[in-house]
Short mmCIF file of C-alpha atoms and ligand atoms in Angstrom, two decimals:
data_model
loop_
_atom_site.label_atom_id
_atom_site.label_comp_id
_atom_site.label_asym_id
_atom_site.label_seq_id
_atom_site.Cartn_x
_atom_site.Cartn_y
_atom_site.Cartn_z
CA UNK A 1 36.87 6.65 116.49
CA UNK A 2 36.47 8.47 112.97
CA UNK A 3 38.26 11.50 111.99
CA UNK A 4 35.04 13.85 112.72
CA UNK A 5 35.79 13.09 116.60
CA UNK A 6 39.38 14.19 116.28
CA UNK A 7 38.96 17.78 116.02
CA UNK A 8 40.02 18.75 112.59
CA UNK A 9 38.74 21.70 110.46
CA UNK A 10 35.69 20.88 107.94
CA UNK A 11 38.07 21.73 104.53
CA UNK A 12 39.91 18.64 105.90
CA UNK A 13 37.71 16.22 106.98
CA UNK A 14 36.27 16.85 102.92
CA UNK A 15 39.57 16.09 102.08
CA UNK A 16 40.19 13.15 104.10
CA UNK A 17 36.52 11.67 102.68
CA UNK A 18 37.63 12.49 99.03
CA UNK A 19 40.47 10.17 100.18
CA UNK A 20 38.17 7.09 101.06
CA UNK A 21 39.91 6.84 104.68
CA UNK A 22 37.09 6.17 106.98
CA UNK A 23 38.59 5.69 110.47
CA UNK A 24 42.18 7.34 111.40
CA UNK A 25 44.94 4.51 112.00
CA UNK A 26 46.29 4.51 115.86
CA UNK A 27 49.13 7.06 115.31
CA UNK A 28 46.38 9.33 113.18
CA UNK A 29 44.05 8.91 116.93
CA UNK A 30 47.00 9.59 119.06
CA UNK A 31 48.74 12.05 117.24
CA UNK A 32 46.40 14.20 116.05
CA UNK A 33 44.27 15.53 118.93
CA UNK A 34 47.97 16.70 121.15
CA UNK A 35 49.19 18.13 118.03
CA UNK A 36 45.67 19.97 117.63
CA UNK A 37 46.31 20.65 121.60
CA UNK A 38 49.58 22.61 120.97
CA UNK A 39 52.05 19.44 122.58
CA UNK A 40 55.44 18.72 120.66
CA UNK A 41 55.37 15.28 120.04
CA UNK A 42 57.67 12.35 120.01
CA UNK A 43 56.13 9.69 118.22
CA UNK A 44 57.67 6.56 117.26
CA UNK A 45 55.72 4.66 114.28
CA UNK A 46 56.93 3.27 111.33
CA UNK A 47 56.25 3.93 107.62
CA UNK A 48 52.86 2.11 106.49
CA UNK A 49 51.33 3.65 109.67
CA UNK A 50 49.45 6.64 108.46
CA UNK A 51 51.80 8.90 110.07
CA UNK A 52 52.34 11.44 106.88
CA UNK A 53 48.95 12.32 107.74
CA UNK A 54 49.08 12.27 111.50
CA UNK A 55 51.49 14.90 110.71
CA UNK A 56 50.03 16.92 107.47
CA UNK A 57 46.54 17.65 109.15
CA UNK A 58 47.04 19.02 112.27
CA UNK A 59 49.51 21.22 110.44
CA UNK A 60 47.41 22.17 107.46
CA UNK A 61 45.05 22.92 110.52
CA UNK A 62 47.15 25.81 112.00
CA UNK A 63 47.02 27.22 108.31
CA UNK A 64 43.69 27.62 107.44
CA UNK A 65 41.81 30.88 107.96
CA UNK A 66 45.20 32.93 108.15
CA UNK A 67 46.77 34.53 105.48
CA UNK A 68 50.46 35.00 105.54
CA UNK A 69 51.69 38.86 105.38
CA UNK A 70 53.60 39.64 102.37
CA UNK A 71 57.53 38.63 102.56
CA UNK A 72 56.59 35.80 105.23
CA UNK A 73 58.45 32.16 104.98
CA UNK A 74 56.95 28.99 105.52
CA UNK A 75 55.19 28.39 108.35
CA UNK A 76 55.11 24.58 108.29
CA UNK A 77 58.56 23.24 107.81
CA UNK A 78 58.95 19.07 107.36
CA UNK A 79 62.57 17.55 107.25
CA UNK A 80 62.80 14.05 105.33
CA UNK A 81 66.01 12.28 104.86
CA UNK A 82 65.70 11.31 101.37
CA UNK A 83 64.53 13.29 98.57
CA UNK A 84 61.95 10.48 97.53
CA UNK A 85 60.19 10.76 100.82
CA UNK A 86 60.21 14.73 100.67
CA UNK A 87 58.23 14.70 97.31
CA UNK A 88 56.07 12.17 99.19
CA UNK A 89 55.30 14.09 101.71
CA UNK A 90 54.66 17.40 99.58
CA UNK A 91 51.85 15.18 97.40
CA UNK A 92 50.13 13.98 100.58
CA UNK A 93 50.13 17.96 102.09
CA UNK A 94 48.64 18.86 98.44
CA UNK A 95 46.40 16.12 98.76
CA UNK A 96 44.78 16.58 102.07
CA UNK A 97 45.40 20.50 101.74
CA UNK A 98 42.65 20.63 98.68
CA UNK A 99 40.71 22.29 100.51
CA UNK A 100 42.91 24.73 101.96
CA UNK A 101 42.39 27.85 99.76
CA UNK A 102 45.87 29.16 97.97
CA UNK A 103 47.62 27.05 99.32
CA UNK A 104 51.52 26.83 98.15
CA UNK A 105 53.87 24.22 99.05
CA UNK A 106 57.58 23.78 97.53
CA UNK A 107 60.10 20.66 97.71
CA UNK A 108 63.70 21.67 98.34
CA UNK A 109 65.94 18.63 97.59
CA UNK A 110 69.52 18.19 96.11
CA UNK A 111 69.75 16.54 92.68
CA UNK A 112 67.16 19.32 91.89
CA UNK A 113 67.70 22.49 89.95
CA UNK A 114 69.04 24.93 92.84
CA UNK A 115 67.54 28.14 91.11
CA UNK A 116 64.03 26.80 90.06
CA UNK A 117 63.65 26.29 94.31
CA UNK A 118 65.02 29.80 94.62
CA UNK A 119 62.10 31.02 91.97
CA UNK A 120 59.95 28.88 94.04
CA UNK A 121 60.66 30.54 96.92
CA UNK A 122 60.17 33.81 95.57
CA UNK A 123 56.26 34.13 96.40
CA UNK A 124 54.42 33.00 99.41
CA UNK A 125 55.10 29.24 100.29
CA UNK A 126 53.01 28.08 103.49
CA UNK A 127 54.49 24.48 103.48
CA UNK A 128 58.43 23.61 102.74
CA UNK A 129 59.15 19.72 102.53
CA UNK A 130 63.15 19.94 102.55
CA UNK A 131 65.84 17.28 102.74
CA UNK A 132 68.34 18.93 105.38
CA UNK A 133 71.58 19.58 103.00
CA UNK A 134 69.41 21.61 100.30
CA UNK A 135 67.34 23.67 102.98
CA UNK A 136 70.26 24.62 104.87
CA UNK A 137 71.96 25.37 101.20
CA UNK A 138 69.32 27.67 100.81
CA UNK A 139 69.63 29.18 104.15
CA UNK A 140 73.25 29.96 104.13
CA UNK A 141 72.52 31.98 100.81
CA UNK A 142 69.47 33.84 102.45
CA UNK A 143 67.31 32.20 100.34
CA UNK A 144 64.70 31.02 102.45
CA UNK A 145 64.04 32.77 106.55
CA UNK A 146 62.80 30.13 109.03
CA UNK A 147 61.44 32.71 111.55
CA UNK A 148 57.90 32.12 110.35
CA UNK A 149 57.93 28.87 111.15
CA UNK A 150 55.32 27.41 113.44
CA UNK A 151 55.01 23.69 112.69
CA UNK A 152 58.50 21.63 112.17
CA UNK A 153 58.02 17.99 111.48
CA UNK A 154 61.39 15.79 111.33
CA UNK A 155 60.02 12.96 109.45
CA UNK A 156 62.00 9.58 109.77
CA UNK A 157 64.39 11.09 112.48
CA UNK A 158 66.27 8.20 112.96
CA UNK A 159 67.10 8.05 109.18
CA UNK A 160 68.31 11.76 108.65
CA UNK A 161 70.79 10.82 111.89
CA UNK A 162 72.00 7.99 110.23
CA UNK A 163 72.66 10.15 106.59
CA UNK A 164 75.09 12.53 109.42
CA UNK A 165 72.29 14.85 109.00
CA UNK A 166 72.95 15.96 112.76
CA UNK A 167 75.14 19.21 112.39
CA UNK A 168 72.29 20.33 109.41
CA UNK A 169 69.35 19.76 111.62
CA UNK A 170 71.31 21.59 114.20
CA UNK A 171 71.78 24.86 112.14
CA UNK A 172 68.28 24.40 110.56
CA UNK A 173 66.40 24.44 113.75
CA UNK A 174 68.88 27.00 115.02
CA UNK A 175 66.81 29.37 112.41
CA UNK A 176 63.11 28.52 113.60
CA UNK A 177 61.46 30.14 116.34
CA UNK A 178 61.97 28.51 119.88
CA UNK A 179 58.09 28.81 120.15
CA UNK A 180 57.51 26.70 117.79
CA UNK A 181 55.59 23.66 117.44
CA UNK A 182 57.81 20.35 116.94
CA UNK A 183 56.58 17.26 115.73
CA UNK A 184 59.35 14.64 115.61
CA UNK A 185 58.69 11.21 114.31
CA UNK A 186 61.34 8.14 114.49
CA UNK A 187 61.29 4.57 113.88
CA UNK A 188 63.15 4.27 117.31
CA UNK A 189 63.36 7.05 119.78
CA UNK A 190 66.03 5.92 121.78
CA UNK A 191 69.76 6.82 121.93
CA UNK A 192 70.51 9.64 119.30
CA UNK A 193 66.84 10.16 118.36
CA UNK A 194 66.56 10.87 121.80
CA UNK A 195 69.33 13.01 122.20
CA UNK A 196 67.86 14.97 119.44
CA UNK A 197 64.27 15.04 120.91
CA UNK A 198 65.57 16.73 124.02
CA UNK A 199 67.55 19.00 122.38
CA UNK A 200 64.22 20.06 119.99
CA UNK A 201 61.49 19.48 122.18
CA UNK A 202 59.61 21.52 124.96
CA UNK A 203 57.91 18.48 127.13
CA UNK A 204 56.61 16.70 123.93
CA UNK A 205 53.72 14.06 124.49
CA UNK A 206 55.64 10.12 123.68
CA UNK A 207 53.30 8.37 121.32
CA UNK A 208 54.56 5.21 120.93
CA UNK A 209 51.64 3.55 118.72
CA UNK A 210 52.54 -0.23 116.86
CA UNK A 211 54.95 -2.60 117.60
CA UNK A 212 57.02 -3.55 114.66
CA UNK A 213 55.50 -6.71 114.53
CA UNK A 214 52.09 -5.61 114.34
CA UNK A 215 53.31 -3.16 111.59
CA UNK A 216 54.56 -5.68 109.62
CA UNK A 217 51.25 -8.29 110.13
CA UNK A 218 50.22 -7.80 106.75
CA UNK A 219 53.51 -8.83 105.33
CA UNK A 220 54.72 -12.40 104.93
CA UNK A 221 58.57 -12.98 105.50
CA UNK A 222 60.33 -15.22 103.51
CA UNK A 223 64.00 -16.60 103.71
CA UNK A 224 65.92 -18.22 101.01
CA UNK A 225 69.15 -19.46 101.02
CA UNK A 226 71.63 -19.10 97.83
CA UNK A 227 74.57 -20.93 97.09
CA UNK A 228 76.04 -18.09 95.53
CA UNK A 229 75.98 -15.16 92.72
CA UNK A 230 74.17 -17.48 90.12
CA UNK A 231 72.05 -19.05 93.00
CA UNK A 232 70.35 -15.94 94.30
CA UNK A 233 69.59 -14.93 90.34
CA UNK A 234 67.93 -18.13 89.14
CA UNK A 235 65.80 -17.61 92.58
CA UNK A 236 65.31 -14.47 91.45
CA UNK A 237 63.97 -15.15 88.05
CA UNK A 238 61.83 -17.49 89.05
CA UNK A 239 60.17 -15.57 91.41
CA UNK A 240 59.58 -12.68 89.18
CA UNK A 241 58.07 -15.08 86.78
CA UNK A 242 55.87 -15.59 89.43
CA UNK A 243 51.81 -15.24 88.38
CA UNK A 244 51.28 -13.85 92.18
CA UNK A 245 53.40 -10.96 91.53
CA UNK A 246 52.49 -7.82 90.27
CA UNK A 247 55.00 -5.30 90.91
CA UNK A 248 58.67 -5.99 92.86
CA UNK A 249 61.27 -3.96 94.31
CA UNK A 250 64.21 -5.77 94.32
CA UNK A 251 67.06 -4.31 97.17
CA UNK A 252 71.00 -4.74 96.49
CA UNK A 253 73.90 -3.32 98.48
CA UNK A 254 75.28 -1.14 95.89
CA UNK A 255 74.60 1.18 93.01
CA UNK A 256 76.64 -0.66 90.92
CA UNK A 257 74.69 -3.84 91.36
CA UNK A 258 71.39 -2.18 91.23
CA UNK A 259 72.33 -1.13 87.64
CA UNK A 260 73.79 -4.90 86.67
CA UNK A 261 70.92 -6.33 87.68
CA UNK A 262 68.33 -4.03 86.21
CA UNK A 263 70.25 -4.42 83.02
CA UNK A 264 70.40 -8.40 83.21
CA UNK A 265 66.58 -8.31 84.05
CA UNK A 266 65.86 -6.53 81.16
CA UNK A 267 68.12 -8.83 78.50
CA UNK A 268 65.70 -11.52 80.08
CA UNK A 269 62.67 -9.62 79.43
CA UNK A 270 61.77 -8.04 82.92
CA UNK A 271 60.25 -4.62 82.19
CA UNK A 272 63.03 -3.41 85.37
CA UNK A 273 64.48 -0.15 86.17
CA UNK A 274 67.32 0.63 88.36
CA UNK A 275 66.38 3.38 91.15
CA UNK A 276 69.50 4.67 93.26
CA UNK A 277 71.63 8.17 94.56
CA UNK A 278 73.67 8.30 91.46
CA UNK A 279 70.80 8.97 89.16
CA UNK A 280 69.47 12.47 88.39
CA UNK A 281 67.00 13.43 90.28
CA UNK A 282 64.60 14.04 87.11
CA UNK A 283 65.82 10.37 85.80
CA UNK A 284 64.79 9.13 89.43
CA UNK A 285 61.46 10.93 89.26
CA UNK A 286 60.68 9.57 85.51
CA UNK A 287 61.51 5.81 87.32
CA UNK A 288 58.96 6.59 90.10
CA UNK A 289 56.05 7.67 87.49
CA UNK A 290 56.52 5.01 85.35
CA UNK A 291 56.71 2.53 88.51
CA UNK A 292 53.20 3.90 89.83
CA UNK A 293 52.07 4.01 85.74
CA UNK A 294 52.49 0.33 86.07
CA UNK A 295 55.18 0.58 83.07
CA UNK A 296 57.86 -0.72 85.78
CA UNK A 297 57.26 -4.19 86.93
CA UNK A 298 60.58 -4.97 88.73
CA UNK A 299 62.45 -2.32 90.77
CA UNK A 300 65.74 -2.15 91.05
CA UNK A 301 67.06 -0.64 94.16
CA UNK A 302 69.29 0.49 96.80
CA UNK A 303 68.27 1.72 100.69
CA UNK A 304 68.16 4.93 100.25
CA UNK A 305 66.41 5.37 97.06
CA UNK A 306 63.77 3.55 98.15
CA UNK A 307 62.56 5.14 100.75
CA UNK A 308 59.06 7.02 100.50
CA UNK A 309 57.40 4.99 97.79
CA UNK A 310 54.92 4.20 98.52
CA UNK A 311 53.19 2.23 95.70
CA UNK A 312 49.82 0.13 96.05
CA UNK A 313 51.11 -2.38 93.06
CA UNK A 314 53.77 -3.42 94.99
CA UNK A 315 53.05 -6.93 95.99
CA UNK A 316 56.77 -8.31 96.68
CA UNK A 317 59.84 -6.60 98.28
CA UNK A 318 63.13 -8.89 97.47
CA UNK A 319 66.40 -8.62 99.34
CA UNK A 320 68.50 -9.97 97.06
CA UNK A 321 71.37 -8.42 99.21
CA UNK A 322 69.96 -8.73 102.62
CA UNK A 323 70.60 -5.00 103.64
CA UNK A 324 73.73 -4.42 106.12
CA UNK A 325 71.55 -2.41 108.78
CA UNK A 326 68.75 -4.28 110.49
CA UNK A 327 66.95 -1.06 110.44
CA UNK A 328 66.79 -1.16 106.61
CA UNK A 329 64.84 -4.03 106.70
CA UNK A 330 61.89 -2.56 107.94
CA UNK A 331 62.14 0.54 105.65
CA UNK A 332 62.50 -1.93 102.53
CA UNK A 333 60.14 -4.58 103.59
CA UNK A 334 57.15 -1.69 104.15
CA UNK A 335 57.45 -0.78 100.68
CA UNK A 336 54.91 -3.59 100.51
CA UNK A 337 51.72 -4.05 102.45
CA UNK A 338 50.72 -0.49 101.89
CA UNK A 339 47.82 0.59 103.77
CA UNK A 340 46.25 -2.70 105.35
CA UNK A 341 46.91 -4.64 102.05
CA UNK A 342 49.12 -8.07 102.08
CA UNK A 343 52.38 -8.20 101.09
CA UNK A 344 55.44 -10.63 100.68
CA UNK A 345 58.98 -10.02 101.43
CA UNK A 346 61.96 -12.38 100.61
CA UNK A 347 65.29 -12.08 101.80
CA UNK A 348 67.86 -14.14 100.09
CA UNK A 349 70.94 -15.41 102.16
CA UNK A 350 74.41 -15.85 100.67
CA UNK A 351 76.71 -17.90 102.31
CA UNK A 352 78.32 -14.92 104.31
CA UNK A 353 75.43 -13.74 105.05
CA UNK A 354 73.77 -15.73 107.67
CA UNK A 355 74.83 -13.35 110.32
CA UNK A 356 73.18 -10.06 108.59
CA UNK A 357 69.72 -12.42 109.35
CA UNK A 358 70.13 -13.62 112.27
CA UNK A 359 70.59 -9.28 113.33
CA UNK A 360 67.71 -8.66 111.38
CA UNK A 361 65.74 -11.09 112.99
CA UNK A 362 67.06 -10.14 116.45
CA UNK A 363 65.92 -6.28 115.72
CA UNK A 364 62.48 -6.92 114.36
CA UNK A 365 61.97 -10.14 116.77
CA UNK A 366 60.06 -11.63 113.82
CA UNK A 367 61.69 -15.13 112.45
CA UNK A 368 61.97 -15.26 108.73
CA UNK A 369 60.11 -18.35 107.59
CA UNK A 370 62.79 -20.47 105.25
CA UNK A 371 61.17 -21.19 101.59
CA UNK A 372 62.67 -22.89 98.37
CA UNK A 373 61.75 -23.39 95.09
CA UNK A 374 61.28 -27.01 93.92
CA UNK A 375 64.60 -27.73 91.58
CA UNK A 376 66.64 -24.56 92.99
CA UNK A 377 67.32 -25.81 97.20
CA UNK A 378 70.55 -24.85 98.06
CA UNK A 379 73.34 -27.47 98.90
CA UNK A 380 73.20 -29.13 102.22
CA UNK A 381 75.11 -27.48 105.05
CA UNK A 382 77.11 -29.01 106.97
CA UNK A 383 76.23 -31.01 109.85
CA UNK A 384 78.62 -29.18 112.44
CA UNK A 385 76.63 -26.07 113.12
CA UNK A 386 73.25 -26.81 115.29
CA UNK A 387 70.39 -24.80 114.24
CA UNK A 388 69.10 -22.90 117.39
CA UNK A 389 66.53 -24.38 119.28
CA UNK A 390 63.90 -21.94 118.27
CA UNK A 391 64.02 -22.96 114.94
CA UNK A 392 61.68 -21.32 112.45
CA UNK A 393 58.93 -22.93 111.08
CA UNK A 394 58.80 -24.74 108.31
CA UNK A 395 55.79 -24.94 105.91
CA UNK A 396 55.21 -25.40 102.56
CA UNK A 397 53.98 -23.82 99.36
CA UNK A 398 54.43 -20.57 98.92
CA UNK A 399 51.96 -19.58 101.58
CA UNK A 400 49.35 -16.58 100.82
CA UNK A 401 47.48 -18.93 98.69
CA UNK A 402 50.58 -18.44 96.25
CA UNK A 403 51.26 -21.76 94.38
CA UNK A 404 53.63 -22.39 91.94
CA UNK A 405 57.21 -21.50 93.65
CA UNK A 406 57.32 -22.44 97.29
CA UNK A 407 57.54 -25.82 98.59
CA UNK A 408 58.25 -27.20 102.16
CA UNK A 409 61.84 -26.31 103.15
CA UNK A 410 64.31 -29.30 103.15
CA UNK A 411 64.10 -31.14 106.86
CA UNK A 412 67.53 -30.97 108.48
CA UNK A 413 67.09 -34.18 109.85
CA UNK A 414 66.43 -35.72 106.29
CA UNK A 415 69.58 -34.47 104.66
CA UNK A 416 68.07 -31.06 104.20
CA UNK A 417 68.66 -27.67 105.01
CA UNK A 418 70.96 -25.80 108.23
CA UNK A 419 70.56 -21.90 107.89
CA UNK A 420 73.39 -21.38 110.34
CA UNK A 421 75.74 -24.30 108.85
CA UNK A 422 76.95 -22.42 105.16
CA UNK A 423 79.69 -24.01 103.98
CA UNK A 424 82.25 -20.85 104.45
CA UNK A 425 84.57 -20.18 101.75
CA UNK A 426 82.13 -20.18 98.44
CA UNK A 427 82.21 -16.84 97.73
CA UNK A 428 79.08 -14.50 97.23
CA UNK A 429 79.67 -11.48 94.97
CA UNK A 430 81.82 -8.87 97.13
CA UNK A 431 79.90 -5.90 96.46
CA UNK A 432 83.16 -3.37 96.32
CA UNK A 433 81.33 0.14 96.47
CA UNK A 434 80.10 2.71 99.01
CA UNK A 435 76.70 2.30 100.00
CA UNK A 436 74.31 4.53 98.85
CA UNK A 437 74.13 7.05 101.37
CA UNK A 438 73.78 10.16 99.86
CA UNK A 439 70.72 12.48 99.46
CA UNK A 440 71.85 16.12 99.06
P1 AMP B 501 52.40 6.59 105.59
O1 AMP B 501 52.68 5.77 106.81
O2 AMP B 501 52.11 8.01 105.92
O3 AMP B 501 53.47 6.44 104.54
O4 AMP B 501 51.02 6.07 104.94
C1 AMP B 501 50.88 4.78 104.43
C2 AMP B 501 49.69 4.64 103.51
O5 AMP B 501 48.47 4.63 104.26
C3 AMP B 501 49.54 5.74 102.48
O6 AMP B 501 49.30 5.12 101.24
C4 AMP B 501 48.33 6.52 102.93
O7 AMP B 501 47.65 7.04 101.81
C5 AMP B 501 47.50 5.48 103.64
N1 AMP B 501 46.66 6.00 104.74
C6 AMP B 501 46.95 7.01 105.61
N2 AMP B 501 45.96 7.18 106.50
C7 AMP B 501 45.01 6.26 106.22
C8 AMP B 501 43.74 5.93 106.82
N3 AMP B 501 43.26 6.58 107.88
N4 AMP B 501 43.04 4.93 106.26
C9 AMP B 501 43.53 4.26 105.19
N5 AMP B 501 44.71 4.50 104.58
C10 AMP B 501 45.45 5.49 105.10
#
């Protein structure tokens, strides 16, 4: 199929070709045509797929050729739940709206001057890319009217519900037309996300395109186990020293250790950033530049911060905290393997943390392949606890062609390695503070 067959207007198709896409990815085939076809959609597809666009164009679509009346509001309307993704998602509706003549988009996120939106908002916008806690800031002040709107798009559903955006989306929505087209796209679309469809939705078409695992087929998952603290940072070191790697984002738990171990990075001579809520938004959007620039070669991160980058350079994701929501792992893990390209992701294990894999591995039904690096295998576990009969497999260097750092992982039988069996009791770091949750 290429995009010519999917019924878009000829300003986008130029677009798309100034792109270099050639064929539409499987949510981009699905999605496109019912959304062209006036049917709300439910589709369930995961960041990497394409879907930004499976969303942008049949939107930009329903703009072109019609001028908005003086005094109108936005008549596309996308909710992201992080601010990252929403300036994302603006770039890729200025990219493939080039060709749409006068066309004016804003981004309405927290950590963002309040009154430069407001000026913003003051002439004709046709496309509003809004976290939910800004947007409805600006609608309780009469800022911004939603009754133009004909397109909403809830981008990452399932993310905004787990930031409590619920009661926002709610009131938001309350302010858009009920005839109104709604585009609603989740990682999952069960349980609350499908509350929330039924609530929004007017018998939307269920796209449901990829599995995970197919999602994830250009990315190689590692496991490595860490003794402790001072464990998980020599691995870390030596991976970054890595000659495979080009760029890294590197996930903690908290803010706090984000910061500690951009800073300890950089006394070793990483060129690392720290990227996380606590930072001004301008300081967050300087870090992002410089990361696509190239300038940044290690990441520093936390969940939410991360999501939406979406950054070709980015050959290795690194959980140095494995992340406390299986759900997580599939946003941090895509931030490699961008657009069919190959990608590795390595998730270290502390010794409490054996039971944060085994969920992520239960939730993505992938099993993380265990690596070490010659001179750095963690100690032996003890014999007690079995490993499970489906064992992962074991295999040796590195993988990918990558030489250097990976060797085969320790054979149980031979004294080696138990994931399940860490000796309890030798503390990993307790990371004290909040997660970082917060977007507005
Ligand atoms: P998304 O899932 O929207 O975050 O998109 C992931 C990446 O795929 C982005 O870098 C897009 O620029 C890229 N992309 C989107 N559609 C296509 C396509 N049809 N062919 C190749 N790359 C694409």
């Amino acid at each position: 199929m290429t995009f010519q067959s999917l019924g878009l207007a000829d300003d986008l198709l130029k677009a798309i070709e100034q792109t270099g896409y050639t064929i539409p990815t499987a949510v981009q085939m699905q999605a496109i045509p019912a959304a062209l076809a006036g049917s709300d959609l439910l589709v369930s597809s995961r960041t990497g797929s394409g879907k930004t666009a499976a969303f942008t164009l049949p939107s930009l679509h329903k703009l072109i050729d019609r001028r908005m009346a003086p005094g109108s509001g936005p008549r596309v309307l996308v909710l992201t739940p992080t601010r990252e993704l929403a300036q994302q998602v603006e770039k890729a509706v200025q990219t493939y709206g080039k060709a749409v003549r006068g066309l004016n988009t804003a981004c309405l996120v927290g950590g963002a001057p309040f009154f430069a939106q407001v000026k913003l908002l003051q002439r004709p916008v046709d496309v509003v890319v809004a976290t939910p806690g800004r947007l409805l800031d600006h609608l309780n002040r009469r800022k911004i009217k939603l009754s133009d709107v004909e397109v909403l798009i809830l981008d990452e559903a399932d993310g905004m519900l787990d930031m409590g955006f619920a009661e926002d989306i709610d009131a938001i929505v309350a302010a858009t037309p009920a005839k109104r087209l709604t585009l609603l796209f989740s990682a999952t679309l069960d349980g609350v996300v499908g509350k929330l469809a039924e609530r929004l939705t007017r018998s939307p078409v269920r796209i449901e395109v990829e599995t995970a695992q197919e999602d994830r087929g250009q990315i190689e998952q590692r496991l490595m186990f860490a003794d402790d603290l001072g464990h998980k940072n020599r691995l870390l070191e030596a991976l970054l020293g890595h000659d495979g790697l080009q760029q890294a984002v590197v996930f903690t738990s908290t803010k706090r250790s984000a910061d500690e171990l951009s800073l300890s990075l950089q006394e070793k001579g990483f060129s690392a950033a720290a990227l996380h809520g606590d930072m001004h938004q301008t300081q967050r959007n300087r870090t992002l530049d410089r990361l696509r620039q190239g300038r940044i070669g290690v990441l520093v991160a936390t969940d939410v911060a991360a999501r939406g980058i979406d950054v070709a350079g980015i050959s290795h994701v690194i959980n140095f905290d494995p992340p406390r929501q299986a759900e997580d792992y599939v946003h941090r893990i895509g931030r490699t393997g961008r657009a069919g390209r190959e990608g590795i992701a390595i998730t270290f294990s502390g010794p409490r943390e054996t039971g944060l894999i085994r969920a992520i591995e239960r939730f993505t039904g992938d099993r993380l392949e265990v690596h070490t690096i010659a001179g750095m295998e963690p100690s032996p576990r003890k014999p007690s606890s079995p490993r499970p009969a489906s064992a992962p497999r074991r295999f040796g260097n590195g993988g990918g062609g990558n030489s250097g750092y990976g060797r085969p992982a320790g054979d149980r039988s031979a004294g080696g390695y138990n994931r399940d069996g860490h000796p309890a009791g030798r503390g990993d770091r307790a990371h004290g503070d909040r997660r970082d949750r917060g977007t507005r």
